[in-house]
Short mmCIF file of C-alpha atoms in Angstrom, two decimals:
data_model
loop_
_atom_site.label_atom_id
_atom_site.label_comp_id
_atom_site.label_asym_id
_atom_site.label_seq_id
_atom_site.Cartn_x
_atom_site.Cartn_y
_atom_site.Cartn_z
CA MET A 1018 -9.75 -15.20 58.46
CA SER A 1019 -8.47 -15.46 54.86
CA ASN A 1020 -5.89 -18.04 53.72
CA ARG A 1021 -2.11 -17.69 53.66
CA ASN A 1022 -0.15 -19.88 51.22
CA PHE A 1023 3.53 -20.04 52.08
CA SER A 1024 6.66 -22.16 51.63
CA ILE A 1025 9.55 -23.01 53.92
CA ILE A 1026 12.95 -22.42 52.27
CA ALA A 1027 15.73 -24.35 53.98
CA HIS A 1028 18.83 -26.37 53.27
CA ILE A 1029 18.67 -30.11 54.01
CA ASP A 1030 18.59 -30.81 57.77
CA HIS A 1031 18.03 -27.18 58.78
CA GLY A 1032 14.74 -28.07 60.50
CA LYS A 1033 11.97 -27.44 57.95
CA SER A 1034 10.22 -30.74 58.74
CA THR A 1035 10.36 -30.10 62.47
CA LEU A 1036 9.04 -26.57 62.02
CA ALA A 1037 6.27 -27.82 59.69
CA ASP A 1038 5.25 -30.38 62.32
CA ARG A 1039 5.10 -27.61 64.96
CA LEU A 1040 3.06 -25.28 62.73
CA LEU A 1041 0.57 -28.07 61.97
CA GLU A 1042 -0.05 -28.94 65.70
CA GLY A 1043 -2.63 -27.39 66.77
CA HIS A 1044 15.41 -31.26 50.73
CA VAL A 1045 14.92 -28.31 48.57
CA ASP A 1046 16.38 -30.31 45.70
CA PHE A 1047 15.14 -29.66 42.19
CA ALA A 1048 14.65 -26.12 40.93
CA TRP A 1049 11.58 -27.37 39.01
CA GLU A 1050 9.94 -28.75 42.14
CA VAL A 1051 10.69 -25.51 43.99
CA SER A 1052 9.46 -23.27 41.18
CA ARG A 1053 6.06 -24.90 40.82
CA SER A 1054 5.52 -24.99 44.58
CA LEU A 1055 6.35 -21.30 44.94
CA ALA A 1056 3.94 -20.49 42.12
CA ALA A 1057 1.01 -21.33 44.41
CA CYS A 1058 2.26 -19.16 47.32
CA GLN A 1059 2.20 -15.53 48.40
CA GLY A 1060 5.01 -15.89 50.91
CA ALA A 1061 7.88 -18.06 52.09
CA VAL A 1062 9.57 -18.82 55.41
CA LEU A 1063 13.35 -18.67 54.90
CA LEU A 1064 14.66 -21.12 57.50
CA ILE A 1065 18.36 -21.05 58.38
CA ASP A 1066 20.20 -23.27 60.86
CA ALA A 1067 21.69 -20.98 63.55
CA SER A 1068 24.60 -23.39 64.05
CA GLN A 1069 25.47 -23.98 60.37
CA GLY A 1070 24.62 -20.71 58.63
CA VAL A 1071 23.59 -19.91 55.05
CA GLN A 1072 23.92 -22.77 52.55
CA ALA A 1073 24.16 -22.67 48.74
CA GLN A 1074 20.71 -24.17 48.03
CA SER A 1075 18.94 -21.59 50.19
CA ILE A 1076 20.43 -18.74 48.14
CA SER A 1077 19.09 -19.94 44.77
CA VAL A 1078 15.64 -20.67 46.17
CA PHE A 1079 15.56 -17.27 47.92
CA HIS A 1080 16.20 -15.51 44.60
CA ASN A 1081 13.50 -17.63 42.93
CA ALA A 1082 11.01 -16.57 45.61
CA LYS A 1083 11.99 -12.88 45.32
CA GLU A 1084 11.61 -12.99 41.53
CA ARG A 1085 8.05 -14.24 42.02
CA GLY A 1086 7.31 -11.36 44.36
CA LEU A 1087 6.84 -13.51 47.47
CA THR A 1088 7.01 -12.01 50.97
CA ILE A 1089 9.98 -13.53 52.82
CA ILE A 1090 9.88 -14.25 56.56
CA PRO A 1091 13.47 -14.90 57.76
CA VAL A 1092 13.76 -17.43 60.61
CA LEU A 1093 16.80 -18.67 62.53
CA ASN A 1094 16.21 -22.20 63.85
CA LYS A 1095 18.01 -24.43 66.38
CA ILE A 1096 18.84 -21.56 68.78
CA ASP A 1097 18.67 -24.13 71.61
CA LEU A 1098 21.88 -25.84 70.44
CA PRO A 1099 25.18 -25.08 72.25
CA ALA A 1100 26.85 -24.47 68.86
CA SER A 1101 24.22 -21.89 67.90
CA GLN A 1102 25.56 -18.46 66.85
CA PRO A 1103 22.40 -16.47 66.05
CA GLU A 1104 24.03 -13.01 65.97
CA ARG A 1105 26.79 -14.12 63.60
CA ILE A 1106 24.39 -15.98 61.30
CA ALA A 1107 21.98 -13.00 61.31
CA THR A 1108 24.86 -10.83 60.03
CA GLN A 1109 25.48 -13.51 57.37
CA MET A 1110 21.83 -13.32 56.30
CA GLN A 1111 22.05 -9.54 56.11
CA SER A 1112 25.10 -9.61 53.81
CA THR A 1113 23.77 -12.49 51.68
CA PHE A 1114 20.07 -11.64 51.36
CA GLY A 1115 19.94 -7.97 52.36
CA ILE A 1116 17.66 -8.82 55.30
CA ASP A 1117 17.36 -6.48 58.27
CA PRO A 1118 18.47 -8.48 61.38
CA SER A 1119 15.58 -6.96 63.37
CA GLU A 1120 13.12 -8.81 61.08
CA ILE A 1121 14.68 -12.22 61.75
CA LEU A 1122 12.74 -14.50 64.10
CA HIS A 1123 14.76 -16.69 66.49
CA ILE A 1124 13.17 -20.08 67.18
CA SER A 1125 13.69 -23.68 68.21
CA ALA A 1126 11.33 -25.91 66.28
CA LYS A 1127 12.45 -28.78 68.53
CA THR A 1128 11.38 -27.16 71.81
CA GLY A 1129 8.67 -24.93 70.33
CA GLU A 1130 10.34 -21.69 71.46
CA GLY A 1131 9.36 -18.77 69.20
CA VAL A 1132 7.08 -20.82 66.91
CA ASP A 1133 4.03 -18.74 67.91
CA ALA A 1134 5.81 -15.69 66.52
CA VAL A 1135 6.25 -17.48 63.18
CA LEU A 1136 2.50 -18.14 62.96
CA GLU A 1137 1.79 -14.48 63.80
CA ALA A 1138 4.28 -13.32 61.16
CA ILE A 1139 2.68 -15.58 58.53
CA ILE A 1140 -0.70 -13.98 59.25
CA ASN A 1141 0.54 -10.39 59.59
CA ARG A 1142 3.33 -10.18 57.01
CA ILE A 1143 2.13 -12.43 54.14
CA PRO A 1144 -0.70 -10.82 52.16
CA PRO A 1145 -3.87 -12.87 51.53
CA PRO A 1146 -4.51 -14.09 47.96
CA ILE A 1147 -6.30 -11.52 45.80
CA ALA A 1148 -9.29 -13.54 44.59
CA ARG A 1149 -13.05 -12.99 44.34
CA ALA A 1150 -15.80 -15.57 44.79
CA ASP A 1151 -18.04 -13.87 42.19
CA ALA A 1152 -15.32 -13.93 39.50
CA PRO A 1153 -15.23 -16.61 36.74
CA LEU A 1154 -13.50 -19.78 37.88
CA LYS A 1155 -9.77 -19.64 37.26
CA ALA A 1156 -7.37 -22.16 38.81
CA PHE A 1157 -3.63 -22.69 38.35
CA LEU A 1158 -2.48 -26.32 38.01
CA PHE A 1159 0.98 -26.58 39.60
CA ASP A 1160 1.46 -30.29 40.34
CA SER A 1161 -0.06 -33.72 39.71
CA MET A 1162 0.21 -37.30 40.91
CA TYR A 1163 -1.20 -40.61 39.73
CA ASP A 1164 -3.60 -42.84 41.68
CA LYS A 1165 -4.33 -46.25 40.17
CA TYR A 1166 -7.96 -46.10 41.31
CA ARG A 1167 -8.87 -42.44 40.67
CA GLY A 1168 -6.53 -41.59 37.82
CA VAL A 1169 -4.63 -38.29 37.82
CA ILE A 1170 -4.93 -36.14 40.95
CA SER A 1171 -4.09 -32.48 40.24
CA LEU A 1172 -3.00 -29.85 42.75
CA ILE A 1173 -4.46 -26.43 41.98
CA SER A 1174 -4.43 -22.89 43.33
CA VAL A 1175 -7.85 -21.21 42.94
CA GLN A 1176 -7.25 -17.70 41.64
CA GLY A 1177 -10.91 -16.76 41.32
CA GLY A 1178 -14.42 -18.23 41.59
CA VAL A 1179 -15.57 -21.28 43.56
CA LEU A 1180 -15.05 -24.91 42.51
CA ARG A 1181 -17.50 -27.60 43.63
CA LYS A 1182 -17.97 -31.33 43.22
CA GLY A 1183 -19.86 -32.08 39.99
CA ASP A 1184 -18.65 -28.93 38.23
CA LYS A 1185 -17.70 -29.25 34.55
CA ILE A 1186 -14.22 -27.88 33.93
CA ALA A 1187 -11.92 -27.49 30.94
CA SER A 1188 -8.17 -27.15 30.37
CA SER A 1189 -6.92 -24.02 28.62
CA TYR A 1190 -3.91 -25.95 27.34
CA THR A 1191 -5.46 -29.19 26.03
CA ARG A 1192 -9.09 -27.96 25.62
CA LYS A 1193 -10.25 -31.25 27.16
CA LYS A 1194 -13.32 -31.28 29.43
CA TYR A 1195 -13.82 -33.08 32.73
CA GLU A 1196 -16.25 -33.41 35.63
CA ILE A 1197 -15.05 -32.94 39.22
CA THR A 1198 -15.61 -36.23 41.10
CA GLU A 1199 -13.71 -35.26 44.25
CA LEU A 1200 -11.94 -32.23 45.67
CA GLY A 1201 -10.41 -31.15 48.95
CA ILE A 1202 -7.42 -29.70 50.74
CA MET A 1203 -4.08 -31.16 51.83
CA TYR A 1204 -4.07 -31.14 55.64
CA PRO A 1205 -1.37 -32.49 55.13
CA GLU A 1206 -3.07 -35.61 53.73
CA GLU A 1207 -6.11 -35.36 51.45
CA VAL A 1208 -9.21 -34.11 53.28
CA PRO A 1209 -12.33 -33.97 51.05
CA THR A 1210 -14.36 -30.73 51.16
CA LYS A 1211 -17.57 -29.52 49.49
CA SER A 1212 -15.79 -26.73 47.64
CA LEU A 1213 -12.50 -24.97 46.99
CA ASN A 1214 -12.84 -21.24 47.54
CA PRO A 1215 -10.88 -18.26 46.15
CA GLY A 1216 -7.27 -18.28 47.35
CA GLN A 1217 -7.32 -21.91 48.48
CA VAL A 1218 -4.85 -24.55 47.38
CA GLY A 1219 -6.27 -28.05 47.06
CA TYR A 1220 -6.57 -31.21 44.99
CA ILE A 1221 -9.09 -32.34 42.38
CA ALA A 1222 -9.96 -35.71 40.85
CA CYS A 1223 -11.85 -35.59 37.54
CA ASN A 1224 -11.38 -38.97 35.82
CA MET A 1225 -8.28 -37.76 34.04
CA LYS A 1226 -6.63 -40.94 32.71
CA GLN A 1227 -3.20 -39.85 31.45
CA SER A 1228 -0.58 -37.93 33.43
CA SER A 1229 0.31 -36.03 30.24
CA GLU A 1230 -3.15 -34.39 30.33
CA ALA A 1231 -2.25 -32.58 33.57
CA HIS A 1232 -0.01 -29.90 32.08
CA ILE A 1233 2.00 -28.10 34.77
CA GLY A 1234 1.25 -24.38 34.55
CA ASP A 1235 -2.18 -24.93 32.92
CA THR A 1236 -5.21 -22.73 33.65
CA ILE A 1237 -8.43 -24.56 34.61
CA HIS A 1238 -11.77 -22.85 33.93
CA ARG A 1239 -15.49 -23.70 33.96
CA VAL A 1240 -16.91 -25.14 30.71
CA GLY A 1241 -18.62 -22.39 28.71
CA GLU A 1242 -16.70 -19.55 30.38
CA ILE A 1243 -13.82 -17.81 28.64
CA VAL A 1244 -10.87 -16.78 30.82
CA GLU A 1245 -7.44 -15.39 30.04
CA PRO A 1246 -4.85 -18.15 30.69
CA MET A 1247 -2.36 -17.27 33.40
CA ALA A 1248 1.32 -16.94 32.62
CA GLY A 1249 2.83 -20.34 33.29
CA PHE A 1250 6.52 -21.14 33.50
CA GLN A 1251 9.09 -23.00 31.45
CA PRO A 1252 8.46 -26.75 31.18
CA THR A 1253 11.05 -29.13 32.60
CA LYS A 1254 14.19 -29.71 30.59
CA ALA A 1255 15.96 -33.04 30.89
CA MET A 1256 19.66 -32.23 31.32
CA VAL A 1257 21.17 -35.63 32.16
CA PHE A 1258 20.61 -38.68 29.96
CA ALA A 1259 21.45 -42.36 30.38
CA GLY A 1260 20.61 -45.62 28.61
CA VAL A 1261 18.84 -48.23 30.75
CA TYR A 1262 19.04 -51.87 29.64
CA PRO A 1263 17.88 -55.16 31.15
CA ILE A 1264 20.66 -57.61 31.99
CA ASP A 1265 18.61 -60.32 30.27
CA ASN A 1266 17.32 -59.10 26.88
CA SER A 1267 14.10 -61.10 27.28
CA ASP A 1268 13.21 -58.86 30.27
CA PHE A 1269 12.89 -55.71 28.12
CA PRO A 1270 9.03 -55.70 27.92
CA LYS A 1271 8.85 -55.95 31.72
CA LEU A 1272 11.47 -53.19 32.14
CA GLU A 1273 9.66 -50.86 29.72
CA GLU A 1274 6.35 -51.41 31.54
CA SER A 1275 8.04 -50.67 34.89
CA ILE A 1276 9.56 -47.44 33.51
CA ASN A 1277 6.18 -46.35 32.11
CA ARG A 1278 4.49 -46.97 35.48
CA LEU A 1279 7.14 -44.97 37.31
CA THR A 1280 6.83 -42.03 34.91
CA LEU A 1281 3.13 -41.81 35.82
CA THR A 1282 4.28 -40.51 39.20
CA ASP A 1283 7.30 -38.58 37.88
CA ARG A 1284 6.37 -36.46 34.92
CA SER A 1285 9.80 -34.88 34.55
CA VAL A 1286 11.45 -38.08 33.21
CA THR A 1287 11.62 -38.37 29.40
CA VAL A 1288 11.61 -41.83 27.79
CA GLN A 1289 12.73 -42.95 24.35
CA ARG A 1290 13.41 -46.45 23.04
CA GLU A 1291 16.92 -47.22 21.81
CA SER A 1292 18.96 -50.26 20.91
CA SER A 1293 22.62 -51.12 21.29
CA SER A 1294 24.61 -53.78 19.48
CA ALA A 1295 26.34 -54.57 22.79
CA LEU A 1296 23.39 -54.33 25.21
CA GLY A 1297 20.34 -55.05 23.04
CA GLN A 1298 16.99 -53.27 23.42
CA GLY A 1299 16.69 -50.54 26.05
CA CYS A 1300 15.43 -47.03 26.84
CA ARG A 1301 17.19 -43.67 26.90
CA LEU A 1302 15.90 -41.71 29.88
CA GLY A 1303 16.27 -37.99 30.50
CA PHE A 1304 16.50 -36.61 34.05
CA LEU A 1305 16.67 -33.20 35.74
CA GLY A 1306 20.04 -34.09 37.30
CA THR A 1307 22.20 -36.91 38.61
CA LEU A 1308 20.40 -37.12 41.97
CA HIS A 1309 17.11 -37.41 40.09
CA MET A 1310 18.65 -40.22 38.01
CA ASP A 1311 19.88 -42.07 41.11
CA VAL A 1312 16.47 -41.80 42.83
CA PHE A 1313 14.68 -43.10 39.72
CA ARG A 1314 17.10 -46.02 39.36
CA GLN A 1315 16.68 -46.88 43.03
CA ARG A 1316 12.87 -46.85 42.70
CA LEU A 1317 13.12 -49.04 39.60
CA GLU A 1318 15.13 -51.62 41.54
CA ASP A 1319 13.20 -51.40 44.85
CA GLU A 1320 9.60 -51.10 43.61
CA TYR A 1321 9.77 -53.19 40.44
CA ASP A 1322 12.66 -55.55 41.20
CA ALA A 1323 14.38 -54.47 37.98
CA ASN A 1324 17.89 -55.75 37.29
CA VAL A 1325 19.40 -53.17 34.96
CA ILE A 1326 22.60 -51.81 33.44
CA ILE A 1327 22.78 -48.01 33.17
CA THR A 1328 25.23 -46.35 30.78
CA ALA A 1329 27.45 -43.43 31.82
CA PRO A 1330 25.40 -40.21 32.16
CA THR A 1331 25.63 -37.68 29.33
CA VAL A 1332 24.32 -34.16 28.72
CA PRO A 1333 22.57 -32.70 25.66
CA TYR A 1334 25.07 -31.18 23.21
CA LYS A 1335 24.03 -28.61 20.62
CA LEU A 1336 25.29 -29.07 17.04
CA ILE A 1337 25.24 -25.95 14.84
CA TYR A 1338 24.92 -26.88 11.15
CA LYS A 1339 24.89 -24.40 8.28
CA ASP A 1340 21.08 -24.51 8.05
CA LYS A 1341 19.86 -25.96 11.38
CA GLU A 1342 20.58 -26.81 15.01
CA ALA A 1343 20.24 -30.22 16.69
CA LEU A 1344 20.50 -31.54 20.24
CA ILE A 1345 22.40 -34.81 20.72
CA SER A 1346 22.20 -36.74 24.01
CA ASN A 1347 23.48 -40.14 22.86
CA PRO A 1348 27.25 -40.29 22.18
CA THR A 1349 26.71 -42.78 19.34
CA ASP A 1350 24.79 -40.06 17.43
CA PHE A 1351 27.61 -37.54 17.82
CA PRO A 1352 29.35 -36.76 14.48
CA ASP A 1353 32.76 -38.24 13.78
CA VAL A 1354 35.87 -36.07 13.69
CA GLY A 1355 35.84 -36.09 9.87
CA ASP A 1356 32.45 -34.34 9.79
CA MET A 1357 33.61 -31.50 12.03
CA GLY A 1358 34.18 -28.33 10.05
CA ILE A 1359 32.56 -29.81 6.95
CA ARG A 1360 28.94 -30.35 7.99
CA VAL A 1361 29.08 -29.12 11.60
CA LYS A 1362 30.05 -25.46 12.06
CA GLU A 1363 30.15 -25.46 15.85
CA VAL A 1364 29.57 -27.71 18.87
CA GLN A 1365 28.14 -26.21 22.06
CA GLU A 1366 27.78 -27.77 25.51
CA PRO A 1367 25.48 -26.80 28.40
CA VAL A 1368 27.09 -24.84 31.23
CA VAL A 1369 25.90 -24.01 34.74
CA LYS A 1370 26.58 -21.30 37.27
CA ALA A 1371 27.87 -23.17 40.30
CA SER A 1372 27.75 -21.76 43.84
CA ILE A 1373 29.90 -23.25 46.59
CA ILE A 1374 29.88 -22.11 50.23
CA VAL A 1375 32.85 -23.40 52.21
CA PRO A 1376 34.91 -22.56 55.34
CA GLU A 1377 37.93 -20.41 54.51
CA GLU A 1378 40.49 -23.16 55.16
CA TYR A 1379 39.12 -25.22 52.24
CA PHE A 1380 39.00 -22.34 49.76
CA GLY A 1381 42.21 -23.34 47.95
CA ASP A 1382 40.98 -26.90 47.47
CA MET A 1383 37.67 -25.64 46.03
CA MET A 1384 39.50 -23.33 43.58
CA GLU A 1385 41.61 -26.25 42.40
CA LEU A 1386 38.51 -28.47 42.09
CA CYS A 1387 36.75 -25.90 39.89
CA TYR A 1388 39.78 -25.33 37.65
CA SER A 1389 40.34 -29.08 37.23
CA HIS A 1390 36.74 -29.36 36.01
CA ARG A 1391 37.16 -26.58 33.43
CA GLY A 1392 35.67 -23.90 35.68
CA GLU A 1393 35.78 -20.30 34.38
CA GLU A 1394 34.91 -16.82 35.65
CA LEU A 1395 35.70 -17.70 39.27
CA GLU A 1396 34.57 -15.11 41.79
CA HIS A 1397 34.40 -15.20 45.58
CA ARG A 1398 33.27 -13.13 48.54
CA TYR A 1399 33.25 -13.55 52.30
CA LEU A 1400 29.89 -14.24 53.90
CA ASP A 1401 31.28 -13.20 57.27
CA SER A 1402 34.67 -11.92 58.36
CA GLY A 1403 36.52 -11.06 61.51
CA THR A 1404 35.86 -14.53 62.96
CA THR A 1405 37.99 -17.62 63.32
CA SER A 1406 35.61 -19.61 61.10
CA ALA A 1407 34.90 -17.27 58.18
CA ARG A 1408 32.98 -18.75 55.25
CA ILE A 1409 33.43 -17.96 51.57
CA MET A 1410 30.96 -18.16 48.69
CA LEU A 1411 32.63 -19.12 45.42
CA THR A 1412 30.82 -18.88 42.07
CA CYS A 1413 31.98 -20.03 38.64
CA ILE A 1414 30.78 -21.25 35.26
CA VAL A 1415 31.30 -25.01 34.85
CA PRO A 1416 30.32 -27.37 31.98
CA LEU A 1417 27.39 -29.54 33.06
CA SER A 1418 29.24 -32.64 31.83
CA GLU A 1419 31.85 -32.03 34.53
CA ILE A 1420 29.16 -31.84 37.24
CA VAL A 1421 27.59 -35.22 36.33
CA THR A 1422 30.80 -37.15 36.87
CA ASP A 1423 32.57 -37.13 40.23
CA PHE A 1424 32.36 -33.40 41.04
CA PHE A 1425 30.03 -33.64 44.03
CA ASP A 1426 31.92 -36.55 45.63
CA GLN A 1427 35.22 -34.68 45.30
CA LEU A 1428 33.61 -31.50 46.65
CA LYS A 1429 32.54 -33.30 49.82
CA SER A 1430 35.80 -35.24 50.30
CA ARG A 1431 38.06 -32.21 49.71
CA SER A 1432 36.04 -30.08 52.16
CA SER A 1433 35.62 -32.83 54.79
CA GLY A 1434 31.87 -32.57 54.15
CA PHE A 1435 31.62 -28.86 55.07
CA ALA A 1436 30.98 -27.45 51.56
CA SER A 1437 27.45 -26.87 50.27
CA PHE A 1438 26.81 -26.77 46.53
CA ASP A 1439 24.11 -25.67 44.12
CA TYR A 1440 23.93 -24.77 40.45
CA GLU A 1441 21.58 -23.19 37.93
CA ASP A 1442 21.31 -23.33 34.15
CA ALA A 1443 23.59 -20.86 32.35
CA GLY A 1444 22.85 -21.74 28.71
CA TYR A 1445 25.23 -23.14 26.09
CA ARG A 1446 28.82 -22.26 25.17
CA SER A 1447 31.06 -23.23 22.27
CA SER A 1448 33.42 -26.08 23.13
CA ASP A 1449 36.12 -28.25 21.53
CA LEU A 1450 34.55 -31.70 21.89
CA ALA A 1451 35.04 -35.04 20.19
CA LYS A 1452 33.59 -38.54 20.26
CA MET A 1453 35.78 -41.23 21.78
CA VAL A 1454 35.08 -44.84 20.89
CA PHE A 1455 36.55 -48.01 22.39
CA LEU A 1456 37.57 -50.91 20.17
CA LEU A 1457 37.70 -54.50 21.41
CA ASN A 1458 39.49 -56.73 18.93
CA GLY A 1459 39.13 -53.95 16.36
CA LYS A 1460 35.35 -53.55 16.72
CA PRO A 1461 33.72 -50.48 18.36
CA VAL A 1462 31.46 -50.94 21.39
CA ASP A 1463 28.61 -48.44 21.05
CA ALA A 1464 27.53 -48.64 24.72
CA LEU A 1465 30.94 -47.32 25.84
CA ALA A 1466 31.19 -44.28 23.52
CA LEU A 1467 32.00 -40.96 25.27
CA ILE A 1468 32.00 -37.26 24.42
CA VAL A 1469 35.27 -35.76 25.71
CA HIS A 1470 36.89 -32.35 25.73
CA ARG A 1471 40.06 -32.30 23.63
CA SER A 1472 42.13 -31.08 26.58
CA SER A 1473 41.44 -34.29 28.51
CA GLN A 1474 41.09 -36.88 25.74
CA ASP A 1475 44.51 -38.49 26.28
CA ALA A 1476 44.04 -38.85 30.04
CA VAL A 1477 40.46 -40.15 29.70
CA GLY A 1478 41.52 -42.61 26.97
CA ARG A 1479 44.31 -44.04 29.11
CA GLN A 1480 42.05 -44.28 32.18
CA TRP A 1481 39.33 -46.15 30.36
CA VAL A 1482 41.63 -48.53 28.52
CA LYS A 1483 43.28 -49.52 31.81
CA LYS A 1484 39.87 -49.94 33.41
CA LEU A 1485 38.69 -52.16 30.56
CA HIS A 1486 41.88 -54.21 30.72
CA LYS A 1487 41.30 -54.74 34.44
CA VAL A 1488 37.66 -55.87 34.28
CA ILE A 1489 37.45 -57.81 30.99
CA PRO A 1490 38.18 -61.49 31.62
CA LYS A 1491 40.78 -63.19 29.44
CA GLN A 1492 39.37 -64.71 26.28
CA LEU A 1493 40.47 -67.70 24.25
CA PHE A 1494 42.29 -65.27 21.95
CA GLU A 1495 44.39 -62.13 22.33
CA VAL A 1496 42.24 -58.97 22.55
CA PRO A 1497 43.61 -55.50 21.75
CA ILE A 1498 41.75 -52.80 23.74
CA GLN A 1499 41.95 -49.37 22.09
CA ALA A 1500 40.59 -45.85 22.65
CA ALA A 1501 40.16 -43.86 19.46
CA VAL A 1502 39.17 -40.32 18.48
CA GLY A 1503 38.44 -40.40 14.78
CA ARG A 1504 41.17 -42.49 13.17
CA LYS A 1505 43.70 -41.67 15.87
CA ILE A 1506 44.38 -44.32 18.54
CA ILE A 1507 44.74 -42.49 21.87
CA ALA A 1508 45.61 -45.44 24.10
CA ARG A 1509 46.01 -49.22 23.89
CA GLU A 1510 46.32 -52.26 26.14
CA THR A 1511 46.50 -55.90 25.10
CA LEU A 1512 44.57 -58.62 26.90
CA LYS A 1513 46.57 -61.86 26.70
CA ALA A 1514 44.87 -65.04 25.55
CA MET A 1515 44.01 -67.81 27.98
CA ARG A 1516 42.61 -71.20 27.15
CA ALA A 1517 40.27 -72.47 29.87
CA ASP A 1518 39.35 -76.14 30.34
CA VAL A 1519 36.64 -76.41 32.96
CA THR A 1520 37.03 -80.18 33.17
CA ALA A 1521 40.82 -80.16 33.64
CA GLY A 1522 40.57 -80.71 37.39
CA LEU A 1523 38.19 -83.66 37.09
CA TYR A 1524 40.18 -86.88 37.12
CA GLY A 1525 38.18 -90.06 36.56
CA GLY A 1526 34.57 -90.02 37.71
CA HIS A 1527 31.44 -90.47 35.70
CA TYR A 1528 30.97 -89.01 32.20
CA GLU A 1529 27.82 -87.15 33.33
CA ARG A 1530 29.90 -85.22 35.86
CA LYS A 1531 32.01 -83.66 33.09
CA MET A 1532 28.88 -82.95 31.04
CA LYS A 1533 27.32 -81.15 34.02
CA HIS A 1534 30.34 -78.79 34.29
CA LEU A 1535 30.25 -78.11 30.56
CA GLU A 1536 26.54 -77.32 30.81
CA ASN A 1537 27.19 -74.95 33.73
CA GLN A 1538 29.82 -73.16 31.61
CA LYS A 1539 27.27 -72.84 28.79
CA GLU A 1540 24.71 -71.33 31.21
CA GLY A 1541 27.33 -68.86 32.41
CA LYS A 1542 28.01 -67.77 28.84
CA ARG A 1543 24.32 -67.05 28.34
CA LYS A 1544 24.61 -64.38 31.06
CA MET A 1545 27.43 -62.68 29.20
CA LYS A 1546 27.05 -59.66 26.92
CA LYS A 1547 28.56 -59.85 23.48
CA MET A 1548 30.84 -56.93 22.62
CA GLY A 1549 31.97 -57.53 19.07
CA SER A 1550 33.64 -60.92 19.31
CA VAL A 1551 34.33 -60.55 23.04
CA ASP A 1552 32.13 -62.05 25.77
CA LEU A 1553 31.78 -59.83 28.82
CA PRO A 1554 30.11 -60.91 32.09
CA GLN A 1555 27.42 -58.63 33.52
CA GLU A 1556 29.62 -57.85 36.55
CA ALA A 1557 32.22 -56.33 34.23
CA PHE A 1558 29.59 -54.08 32.64
CA PHE A 1559 28.51 -52.90 36.09
CA GLU A 1560 32.13 -52.11 36.93
CA ILE A 1561 32.81 -50.30 33.63
CA LEU A 1562 29.64 -48.20 33.66
CA SER A 1563 29.55 -47.45 37.40
CA ASN A 1564 31.17 -44.05 36.81
CA LYS A 1565 32.59 -42.09 33.94
CA LYS A 1566 36.05 -41.36 35.27
#
């Protein structure tokens, strides 16, 4: 029997892991991850929870699979639950995906009911890969990982020919040559085999040292044979950027090494050194999204015990000059107001097409949420009607900068957790943006610079100035805290002076006792960050940079 390569498309917690476990007896998250996985498949199982219905993420992945020409097998899971409504959800799937309800399989991955029919459908409905053993070797590289003992391990889909241990291969993209030291299939862990045959998906080890050599979308061929490279797909684009700094400046070499090690296993993170007058030496990292950023930060802290400060997330802005274009991801590099109209003709910001699926009773709240985040071109349609719990799909164009702040948290809180959300890149649009800087005692703090839309600059300025006033400890002198756009002061608070004597409460006693307290105060000051002439404890930085709003 020939192979079948397929995916399972499902929203988080709709049962894909349980179904996968059942199929092997015997959080679709990033569009990039989904795209490269689908590239190695001929079909996909569209798995929908019969008690929850169609979710936003499933829709975007479904369209991705259809664009690639994959055969879709629709499956309704969790039919054993009392809250299951298979007929209603099947009608939903028909209106959303154009799927004939008679083609939908009804299963319970938990009990095993109907799973045999899924296996039969995979064999009967999904076509086998079109590949010949006597053709020149041609393999599609769609993923890679790093092993500290074997180097880079690449996942490939063999499109033609047979690959064996000891074969000499070459990359169409880099032209570098390698020798296969190990190969096998994922079952689901690595299982070594003697060969990878036409149509099979498997892994190869070939003493590849750098992750950058494993180019996603590359065509692998046998040395000495000329093959036509396969059409790849767009490389990853970092869309959310943040500065990462060690709390103690002397820890920067260790932090940089930890970041470099982590990027060996996550190729989609971009890294660039940067320095800040307030925070010292650090790195500006680019991520696919805010969830990606949070996961990376968590791994940095958990796996490498890193103690870091992360600046507010920003997006890449496009500056249109008279003779060139430039992308700016660091607010400190954004031109001042005086340069607008003179050197810079236009400023554009990235926008996304957002999709929200929500019960009808929360529709008004979702409309208000989108409008308050500069949403445009709002459209909606009912996924099902004539029921007491109708659900609506709302789509709109929203600036990406609005998504990376508190949008998702508000979406969940305003919908009592019932809304599902997804978005896809929608290019760049012209926008009225400006750089906002914060002055402490008259000196700008580069780490706190923001790019704001003119419509919200007054509100953002007041919010941040109040926040700074709340978290900055009193100094030995009066400190004016100001938000400025160009030469215009948007908001101001004044931090009153306070003279602290750490030995005031020590009456009598030995001289060394006072000296010990003074030394402790000195040690505490070493842990402070200098912002102009103002000392700021690390806790205050954490509080300031914890979110943008």
